[in-house]
XYZ file of C-alpha atoms in Angstrom:
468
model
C 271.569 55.128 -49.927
C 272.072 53.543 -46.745
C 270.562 50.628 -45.838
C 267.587 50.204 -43.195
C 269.387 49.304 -40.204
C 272.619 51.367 -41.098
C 273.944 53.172 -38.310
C 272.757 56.502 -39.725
C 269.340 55.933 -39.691
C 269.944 53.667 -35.950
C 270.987 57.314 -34.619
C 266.855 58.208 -35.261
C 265.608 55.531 -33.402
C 267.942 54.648 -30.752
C 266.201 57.914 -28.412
C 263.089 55.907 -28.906
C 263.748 52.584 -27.797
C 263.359 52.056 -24.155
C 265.740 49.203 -21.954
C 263.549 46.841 -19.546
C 265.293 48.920 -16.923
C 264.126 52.242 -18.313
C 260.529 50.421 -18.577
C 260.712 49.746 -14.432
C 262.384 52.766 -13.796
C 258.706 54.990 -15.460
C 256.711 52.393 -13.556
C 258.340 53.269 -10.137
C 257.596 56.925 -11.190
C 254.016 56.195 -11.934
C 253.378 54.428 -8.867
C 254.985 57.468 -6.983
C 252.657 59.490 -8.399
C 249.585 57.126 -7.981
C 250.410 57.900 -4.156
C 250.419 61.690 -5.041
C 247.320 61.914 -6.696
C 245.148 59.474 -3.827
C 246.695 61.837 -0.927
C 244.181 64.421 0.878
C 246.736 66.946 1.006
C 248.710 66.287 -1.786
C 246.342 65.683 -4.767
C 245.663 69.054 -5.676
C 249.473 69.532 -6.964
C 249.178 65.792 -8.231
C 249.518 65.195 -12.122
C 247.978 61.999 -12.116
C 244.696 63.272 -10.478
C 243.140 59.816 -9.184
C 239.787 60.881 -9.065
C 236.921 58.895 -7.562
C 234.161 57.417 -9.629
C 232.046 56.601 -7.180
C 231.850 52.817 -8.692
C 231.930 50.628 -5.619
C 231.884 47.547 -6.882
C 232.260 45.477 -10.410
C 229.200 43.342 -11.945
C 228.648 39.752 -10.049
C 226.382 39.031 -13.383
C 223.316 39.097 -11.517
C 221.891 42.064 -13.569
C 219.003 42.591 -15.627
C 216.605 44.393 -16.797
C 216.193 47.521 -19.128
C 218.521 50.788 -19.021
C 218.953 54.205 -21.216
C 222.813 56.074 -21.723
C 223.817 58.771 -23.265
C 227.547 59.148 -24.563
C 228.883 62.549 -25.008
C 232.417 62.448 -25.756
C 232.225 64.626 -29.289
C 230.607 66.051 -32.531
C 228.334 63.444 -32.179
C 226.367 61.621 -29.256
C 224.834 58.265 -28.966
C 221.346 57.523 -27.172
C 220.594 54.226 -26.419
C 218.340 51.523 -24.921
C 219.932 48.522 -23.641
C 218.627 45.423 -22.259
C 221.374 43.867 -20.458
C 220.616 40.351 -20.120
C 219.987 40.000 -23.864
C 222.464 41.569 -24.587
C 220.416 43.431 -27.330
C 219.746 47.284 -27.785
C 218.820 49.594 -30.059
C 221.017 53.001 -30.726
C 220.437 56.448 -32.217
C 223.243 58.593 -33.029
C 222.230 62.427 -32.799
C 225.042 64.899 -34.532
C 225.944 68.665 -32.487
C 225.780 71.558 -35.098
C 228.905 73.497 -34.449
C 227.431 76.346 -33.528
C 225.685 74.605 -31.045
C 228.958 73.374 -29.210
C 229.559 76.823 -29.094
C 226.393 78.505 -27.809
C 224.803 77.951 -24.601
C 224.617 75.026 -22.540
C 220.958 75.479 -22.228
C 220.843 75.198 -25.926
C 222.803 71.985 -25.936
C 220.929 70.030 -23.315
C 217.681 71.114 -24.403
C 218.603 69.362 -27.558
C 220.395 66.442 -25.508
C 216.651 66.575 -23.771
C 214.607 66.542 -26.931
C 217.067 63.611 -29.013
C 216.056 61.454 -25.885
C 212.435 62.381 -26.513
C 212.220 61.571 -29.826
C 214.485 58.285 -29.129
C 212.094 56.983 -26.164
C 209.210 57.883 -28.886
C 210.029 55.889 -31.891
C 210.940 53.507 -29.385
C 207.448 53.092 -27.590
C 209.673 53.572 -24.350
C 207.875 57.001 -23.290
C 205.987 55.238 -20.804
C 208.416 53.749 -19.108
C 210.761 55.418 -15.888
C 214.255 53.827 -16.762
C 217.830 54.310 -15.205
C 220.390 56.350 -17.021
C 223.810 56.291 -17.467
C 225.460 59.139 -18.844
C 229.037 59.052 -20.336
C 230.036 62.592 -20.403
C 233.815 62.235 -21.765
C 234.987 65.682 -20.567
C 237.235 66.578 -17.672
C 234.790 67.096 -14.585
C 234.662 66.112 -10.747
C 232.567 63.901 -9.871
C 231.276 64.449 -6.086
C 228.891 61.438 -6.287
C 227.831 58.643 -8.583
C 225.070 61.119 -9.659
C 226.909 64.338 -9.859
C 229.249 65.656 -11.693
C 230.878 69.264 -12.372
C 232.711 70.275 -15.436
C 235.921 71.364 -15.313
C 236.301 72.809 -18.743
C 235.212 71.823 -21.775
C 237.637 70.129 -24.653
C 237.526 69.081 -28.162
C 236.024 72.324 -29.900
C 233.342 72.527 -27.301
C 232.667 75.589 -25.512
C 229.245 76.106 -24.155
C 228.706 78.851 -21.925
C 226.998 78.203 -17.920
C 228.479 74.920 -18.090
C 231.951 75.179 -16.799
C 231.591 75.025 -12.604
C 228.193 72.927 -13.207
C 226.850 69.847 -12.072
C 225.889 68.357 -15.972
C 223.534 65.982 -14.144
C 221.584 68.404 -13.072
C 221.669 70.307 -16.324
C 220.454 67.159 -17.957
C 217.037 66.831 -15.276
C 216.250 70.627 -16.022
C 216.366 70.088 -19.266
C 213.875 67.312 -19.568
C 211.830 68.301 -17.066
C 211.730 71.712 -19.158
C 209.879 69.479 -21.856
C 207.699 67.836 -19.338
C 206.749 64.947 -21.612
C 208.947 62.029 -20.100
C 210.647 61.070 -16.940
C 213.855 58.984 -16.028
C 214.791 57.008 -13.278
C 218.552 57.523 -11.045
C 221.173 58.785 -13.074
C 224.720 57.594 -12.899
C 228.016 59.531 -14.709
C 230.281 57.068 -15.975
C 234.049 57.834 -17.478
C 234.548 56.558 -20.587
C 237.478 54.150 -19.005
C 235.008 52.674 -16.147
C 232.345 51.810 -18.753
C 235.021 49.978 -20.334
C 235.923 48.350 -17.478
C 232.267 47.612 -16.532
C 231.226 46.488 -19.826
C 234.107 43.773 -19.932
C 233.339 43.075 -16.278
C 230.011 41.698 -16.612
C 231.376 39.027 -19.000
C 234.189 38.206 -16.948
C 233.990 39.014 -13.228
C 237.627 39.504 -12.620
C 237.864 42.115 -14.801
C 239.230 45.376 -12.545
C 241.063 47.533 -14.483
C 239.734 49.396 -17.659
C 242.671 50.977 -20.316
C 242.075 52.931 -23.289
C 244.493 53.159 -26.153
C 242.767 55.645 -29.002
C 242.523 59.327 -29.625
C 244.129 59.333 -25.977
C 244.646 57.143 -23.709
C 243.726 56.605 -19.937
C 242.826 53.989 -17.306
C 240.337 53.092 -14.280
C 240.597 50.455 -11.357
C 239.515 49.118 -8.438
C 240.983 50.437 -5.048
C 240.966 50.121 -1.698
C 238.930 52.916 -0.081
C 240.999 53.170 2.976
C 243.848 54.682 0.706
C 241.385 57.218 -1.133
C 242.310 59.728 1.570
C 239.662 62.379 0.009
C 236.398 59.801 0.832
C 235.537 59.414 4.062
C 235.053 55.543 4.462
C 237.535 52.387 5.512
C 235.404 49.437 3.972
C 234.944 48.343 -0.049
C 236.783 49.200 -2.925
C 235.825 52.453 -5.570
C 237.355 52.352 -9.315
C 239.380 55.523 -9.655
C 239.951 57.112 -12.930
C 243.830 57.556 -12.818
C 243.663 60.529 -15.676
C 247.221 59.175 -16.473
C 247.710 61.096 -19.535
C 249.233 63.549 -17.333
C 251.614 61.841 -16.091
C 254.986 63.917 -16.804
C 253.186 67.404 -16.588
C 255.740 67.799 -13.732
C 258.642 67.382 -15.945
C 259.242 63.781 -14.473
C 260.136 62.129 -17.728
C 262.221 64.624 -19.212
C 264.753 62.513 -19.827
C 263.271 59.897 -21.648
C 261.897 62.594 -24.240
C 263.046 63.203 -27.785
C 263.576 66.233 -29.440
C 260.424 65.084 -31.334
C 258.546 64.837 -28.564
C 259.623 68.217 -27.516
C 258.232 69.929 -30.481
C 254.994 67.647 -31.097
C 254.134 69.389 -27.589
C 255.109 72.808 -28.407
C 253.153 72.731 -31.528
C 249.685 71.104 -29.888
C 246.938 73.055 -28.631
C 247.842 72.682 -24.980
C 251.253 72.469 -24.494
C 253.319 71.129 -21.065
C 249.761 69.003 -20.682
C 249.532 65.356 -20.912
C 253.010 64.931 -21.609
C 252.606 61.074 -21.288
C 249.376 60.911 -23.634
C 251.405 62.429 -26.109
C 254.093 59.585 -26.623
C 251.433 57.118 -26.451
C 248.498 57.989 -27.893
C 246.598 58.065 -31.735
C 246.027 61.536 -31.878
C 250.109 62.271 -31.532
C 251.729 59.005 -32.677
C 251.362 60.155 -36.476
C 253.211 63.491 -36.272
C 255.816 61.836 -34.031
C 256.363 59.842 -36.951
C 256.135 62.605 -39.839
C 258.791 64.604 -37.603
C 261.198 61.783 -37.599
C 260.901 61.458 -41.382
C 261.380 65.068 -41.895
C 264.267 65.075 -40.177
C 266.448 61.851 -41.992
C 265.225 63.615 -45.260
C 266.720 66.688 -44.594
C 269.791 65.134 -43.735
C 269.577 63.112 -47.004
C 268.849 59.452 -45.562
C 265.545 59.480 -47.681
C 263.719 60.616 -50.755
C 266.772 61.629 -52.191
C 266.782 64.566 -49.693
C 263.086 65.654 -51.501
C 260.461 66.584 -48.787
C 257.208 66.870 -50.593
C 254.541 69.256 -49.493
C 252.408 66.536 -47.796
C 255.156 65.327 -45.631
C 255.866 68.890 -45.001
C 252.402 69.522 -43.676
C 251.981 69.004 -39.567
C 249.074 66.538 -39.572
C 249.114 65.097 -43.109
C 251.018 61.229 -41.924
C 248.133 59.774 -40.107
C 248.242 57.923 -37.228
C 246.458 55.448 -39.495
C 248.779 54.785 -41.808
C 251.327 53.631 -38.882
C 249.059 50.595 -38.798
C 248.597 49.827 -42.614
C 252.332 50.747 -42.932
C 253.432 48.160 -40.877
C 250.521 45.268 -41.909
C 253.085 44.906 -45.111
C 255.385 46.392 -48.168
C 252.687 47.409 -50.353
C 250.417 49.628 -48.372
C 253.873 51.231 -47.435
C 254.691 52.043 -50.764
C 251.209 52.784 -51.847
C 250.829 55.850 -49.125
C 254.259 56.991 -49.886
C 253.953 57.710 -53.767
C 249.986 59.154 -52.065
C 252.468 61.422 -50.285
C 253.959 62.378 -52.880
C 257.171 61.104 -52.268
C 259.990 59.587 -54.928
C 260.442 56.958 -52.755
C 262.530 53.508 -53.660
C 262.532 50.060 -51.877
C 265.404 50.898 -48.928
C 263.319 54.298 -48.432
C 260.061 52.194 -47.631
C 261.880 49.467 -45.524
C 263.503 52.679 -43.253
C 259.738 54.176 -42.832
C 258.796 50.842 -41.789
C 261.333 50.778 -39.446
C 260.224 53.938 -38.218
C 256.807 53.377 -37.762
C 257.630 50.012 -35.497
C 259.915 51.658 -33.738
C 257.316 54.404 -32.807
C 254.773 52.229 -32.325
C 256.374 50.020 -30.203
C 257.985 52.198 -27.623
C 253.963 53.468 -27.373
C 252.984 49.886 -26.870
C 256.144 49.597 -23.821
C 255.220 52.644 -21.994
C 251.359 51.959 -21.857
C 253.151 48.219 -20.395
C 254.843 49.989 -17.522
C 251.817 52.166 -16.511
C 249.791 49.141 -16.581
C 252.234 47.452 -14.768
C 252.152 50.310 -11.951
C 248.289 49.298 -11.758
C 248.611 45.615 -11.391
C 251.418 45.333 -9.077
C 249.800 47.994 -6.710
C 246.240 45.952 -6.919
C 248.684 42.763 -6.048
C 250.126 44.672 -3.011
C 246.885 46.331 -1.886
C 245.832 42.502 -1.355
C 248.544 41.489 -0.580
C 248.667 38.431 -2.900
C 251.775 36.436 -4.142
C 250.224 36.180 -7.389
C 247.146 37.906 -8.907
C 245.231 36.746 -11.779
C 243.219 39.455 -13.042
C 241.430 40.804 -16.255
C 242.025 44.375 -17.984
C 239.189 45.683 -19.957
C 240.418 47.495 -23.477
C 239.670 49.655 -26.058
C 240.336 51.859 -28.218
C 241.319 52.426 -32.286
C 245.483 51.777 -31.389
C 244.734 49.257 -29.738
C 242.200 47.533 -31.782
C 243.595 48.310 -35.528
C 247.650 48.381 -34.953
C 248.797 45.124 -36.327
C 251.091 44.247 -33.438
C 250.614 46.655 -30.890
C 248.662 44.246 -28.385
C 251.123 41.796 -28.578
C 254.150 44.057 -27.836
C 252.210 45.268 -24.968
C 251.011 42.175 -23.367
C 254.292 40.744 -23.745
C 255.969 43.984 -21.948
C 253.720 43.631 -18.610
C 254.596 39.950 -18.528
C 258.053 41.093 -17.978
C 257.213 44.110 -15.750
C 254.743 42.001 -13.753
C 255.614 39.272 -13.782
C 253.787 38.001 -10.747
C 250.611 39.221 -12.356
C 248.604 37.153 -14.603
C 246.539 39.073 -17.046
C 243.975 38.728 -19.562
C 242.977 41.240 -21.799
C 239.379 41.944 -23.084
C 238.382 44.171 -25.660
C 235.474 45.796 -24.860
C 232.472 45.858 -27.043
C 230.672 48.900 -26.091
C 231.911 50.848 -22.587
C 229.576 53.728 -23.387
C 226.175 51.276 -23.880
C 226.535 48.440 -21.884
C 229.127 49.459 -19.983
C 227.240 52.793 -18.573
C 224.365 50.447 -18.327
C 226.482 48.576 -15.827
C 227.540 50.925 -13.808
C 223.970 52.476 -12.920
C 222.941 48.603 -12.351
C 225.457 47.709 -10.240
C 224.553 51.396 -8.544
C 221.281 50.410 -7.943
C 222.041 46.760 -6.991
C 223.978 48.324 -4.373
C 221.658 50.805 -2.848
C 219.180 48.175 -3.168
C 221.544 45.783 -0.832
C 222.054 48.892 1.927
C 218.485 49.791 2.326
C 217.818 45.829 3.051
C 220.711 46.467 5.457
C 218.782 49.503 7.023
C 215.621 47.899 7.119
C 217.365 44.752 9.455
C 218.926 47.094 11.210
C 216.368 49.137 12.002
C 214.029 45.955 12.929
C 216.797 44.661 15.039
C 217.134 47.793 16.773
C 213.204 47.805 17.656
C 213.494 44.326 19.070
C 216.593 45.437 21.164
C 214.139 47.797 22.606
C 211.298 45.780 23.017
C 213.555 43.701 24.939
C 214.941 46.281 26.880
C 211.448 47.597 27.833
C 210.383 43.791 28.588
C 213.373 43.648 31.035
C 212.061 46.304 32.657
């Protein structure tokens, strides 16, 4: 049996493991396709779409008060109140019947509507007018901070009269189809900018929001003048990168494996999100179980025995990446759950395996975020930048070394950036609550603006008419 770092089993993993030059080389291709994706002409075609939020500006920490969200992202969503300067709120989690995520999407907001109703009830909140922020964690385009069409719906949902809607709007006919309650301005918020905007009102630098989980994806803060698709040459807006697609073009071809190849083929949607794929929790598991196959049936484990589990597309979870590689034991213990006659050179190559899986997931999520820092350093054009990156998500937050490989990976990609990293404690509460504060902050600042204006314009005029 050979042993773990044999050359045998080093002919597996070697397509996996990515040079520092390899690393810049994707970041240069992100970048180009940042460019892409922010063009007016060009952005249709773009993989990356760049979309604009409509998120102006971060927290400064000035606000307060009280605010409602809503997180959709799945079987089941989340209403809550949130008091931002407290940091306290109270949450109700509301599940969606399948057939219900399959019926129509008047169905599904009035009950949306009425989960509110009851929520503001128990609450004693019925009373009150209060902002919402609404995480709706499906592909849509959002034409304003308070509306927002669905593309199509994802993950098992498929409500009819949605798709080609503005959900916003869905959600006001809805309650006002009740009658019993009112709510103030609404704003959408990706889950990615509520991350950001959650970690940003702890720590004001904070401009970039990643997540690392079921998929992954980022958000952060550019210049306007280079969103070529908003009319406007002042301020900043956060744009949601959607960069698990980079690669739909075929632009990192070569640095796929014939693993990656077929974990595509097989998904629900293949040639999409090619990037998301070789990063991301929902893929990173299979990757894995492929790989294993694949040395078993050329006898480098198990004694050449694949048992039924490992046969099974799905069965090696993500999951057990991250116990596998917290130590020995749990290694051992999922094997023989596996059902797999495994002995102690078999466990020490799955190890391997899983780290070496993990960790080229942990280097390419480096160079995108590298792409992201190094363009916010050159949009300012700053020597140095010190900034913040807001995280989350269950790779990120469970895998035993996977932030450290990754933090250590932009230092060397960027290395005239200086980064902290945040985890975020709750993107879709606080961090929706954020974004409709610092919405209303805003248009709170520009009517004061108007009003001067206005009052300066009527003493122009009085002027004027004095002169006369």
């Amino acid at each position: 049996n050979p042993c773990a770092t044999s050359p045998e089993v080093e002919k597996y993993l070697q397509p996996f493991q990515l040079s520092p030059e390899t690393l810049q080389e994707v970041s240069a291709r992100l970048r180009k396709d940042l460019l892409r994706g922010l063009g007016k002409h060009s952005h249709h075609k773009a993989p990356v779409k760049m979309l604009p939020t409509f998120v102006r500006a971060t927290p400064d920490g000035t606000e307060k008060g009280d605010f409602l969200a809503l997180d959709l992202g799945g079987t089941n969503f989340r209403v809550l109140h949130v008091r931002v300067e407290e940091e306290a709120q109270k949450v109700q989690i509301c599940a969606i019947p399948q057939e219900m995520m399959l019926g129509t999407g008047e169905q599904l907001f009035d009950h949306i509507a009425t989960c509110l109703g009851d929520f503001l009830e128990s609450h004693n909140l019925k009373g009150q007018t209060l902002p919402l922020g609404f995480t709706f964690s499906f592909p849509c385009e959002q034409l304003e901070i308070d509306k927002s069409i669905l593309i199509r719906w994802t993950k098992g949902f498929n409500c009819s009269g949605v798709e080609g809607k503005d959900v916003v709007q869905l959600l006001k006919e809805a309650i006002h189809r009740r009658g019993d309650y009112h709510i103030g301005s609404v704003a959408m918020v990706n889950d990615t900018v509520g991350t950001m905007m959650s970690c940003g009102y702890k720590d004001q630098s904070c401009e970039i929001g990643m997540i690392i989980g079921t998929g992954t994806n980022a958000c952060y803060m550019e210049e306007i003048k280079n969103v070529k698709r908003i009319e406007g040459k002042d301020g900043r807006m956060c744009i949601n990168t959607e960069w698990g697609g980079f690669g739909d073009d075929g632009c990192l071809d070569d640095i796929l494996t014939e693993f990656d190849v077929e974990v595509d083929k097989t998904s629900i949607n293949p040639g999409v999100h090619i990037f998301e794929k070789m990063i991301s929790g929902m893929y990173l598991g299979e990757i894995v179980r492929l790989v294993l196959v694949k040395m078993t049936k050329d006898k480098l484990l198990f004694k050449g025995q694949i048992s039924e589990a490992l046969g099974t597309p799905g069965r090696f979870e993500t999951k057990f990446i991250s116990e596998i590689e917290d130590g020995l034991e749990n290694a051992k213990k999922i094997l023989t759950e596996l059902g797999l006659d495994w002995d102690l050179v078999d466990a020490s190559v799955v190890r391997l395996v899983c780290d070496t899986i993990s960790s080229r997931s942990a280097y390419l999520c480096a160079a995108a975020l590298a792409t992201l820092v190094n363009r916010i350093r050159n949009n300012r054009k700053l020597g140095h930048l010190k900034t913040t990156v807001g995280v989350d998500g269950t790779v990120y937050r469970k895998h035993p070394t996977f932030s450290s490989k990754l933090q250590k990976a932009v230092r060397l990609l960027a290395p005239q950036c200086d980064i902290t990293f945040l985890v975020s404690e709750d993107g879709s509460g606080t961090g929706a609550a954020m974004v409709t504060a610092v919405a209303q902050r805003l248009a709170h600042q520009s009517r004061l603006l108007e009003e001067s204006d206005g009052e300066d314009n009527e003493e122009e005029e009085e002027e004027e008419e004095e002169g006369q």
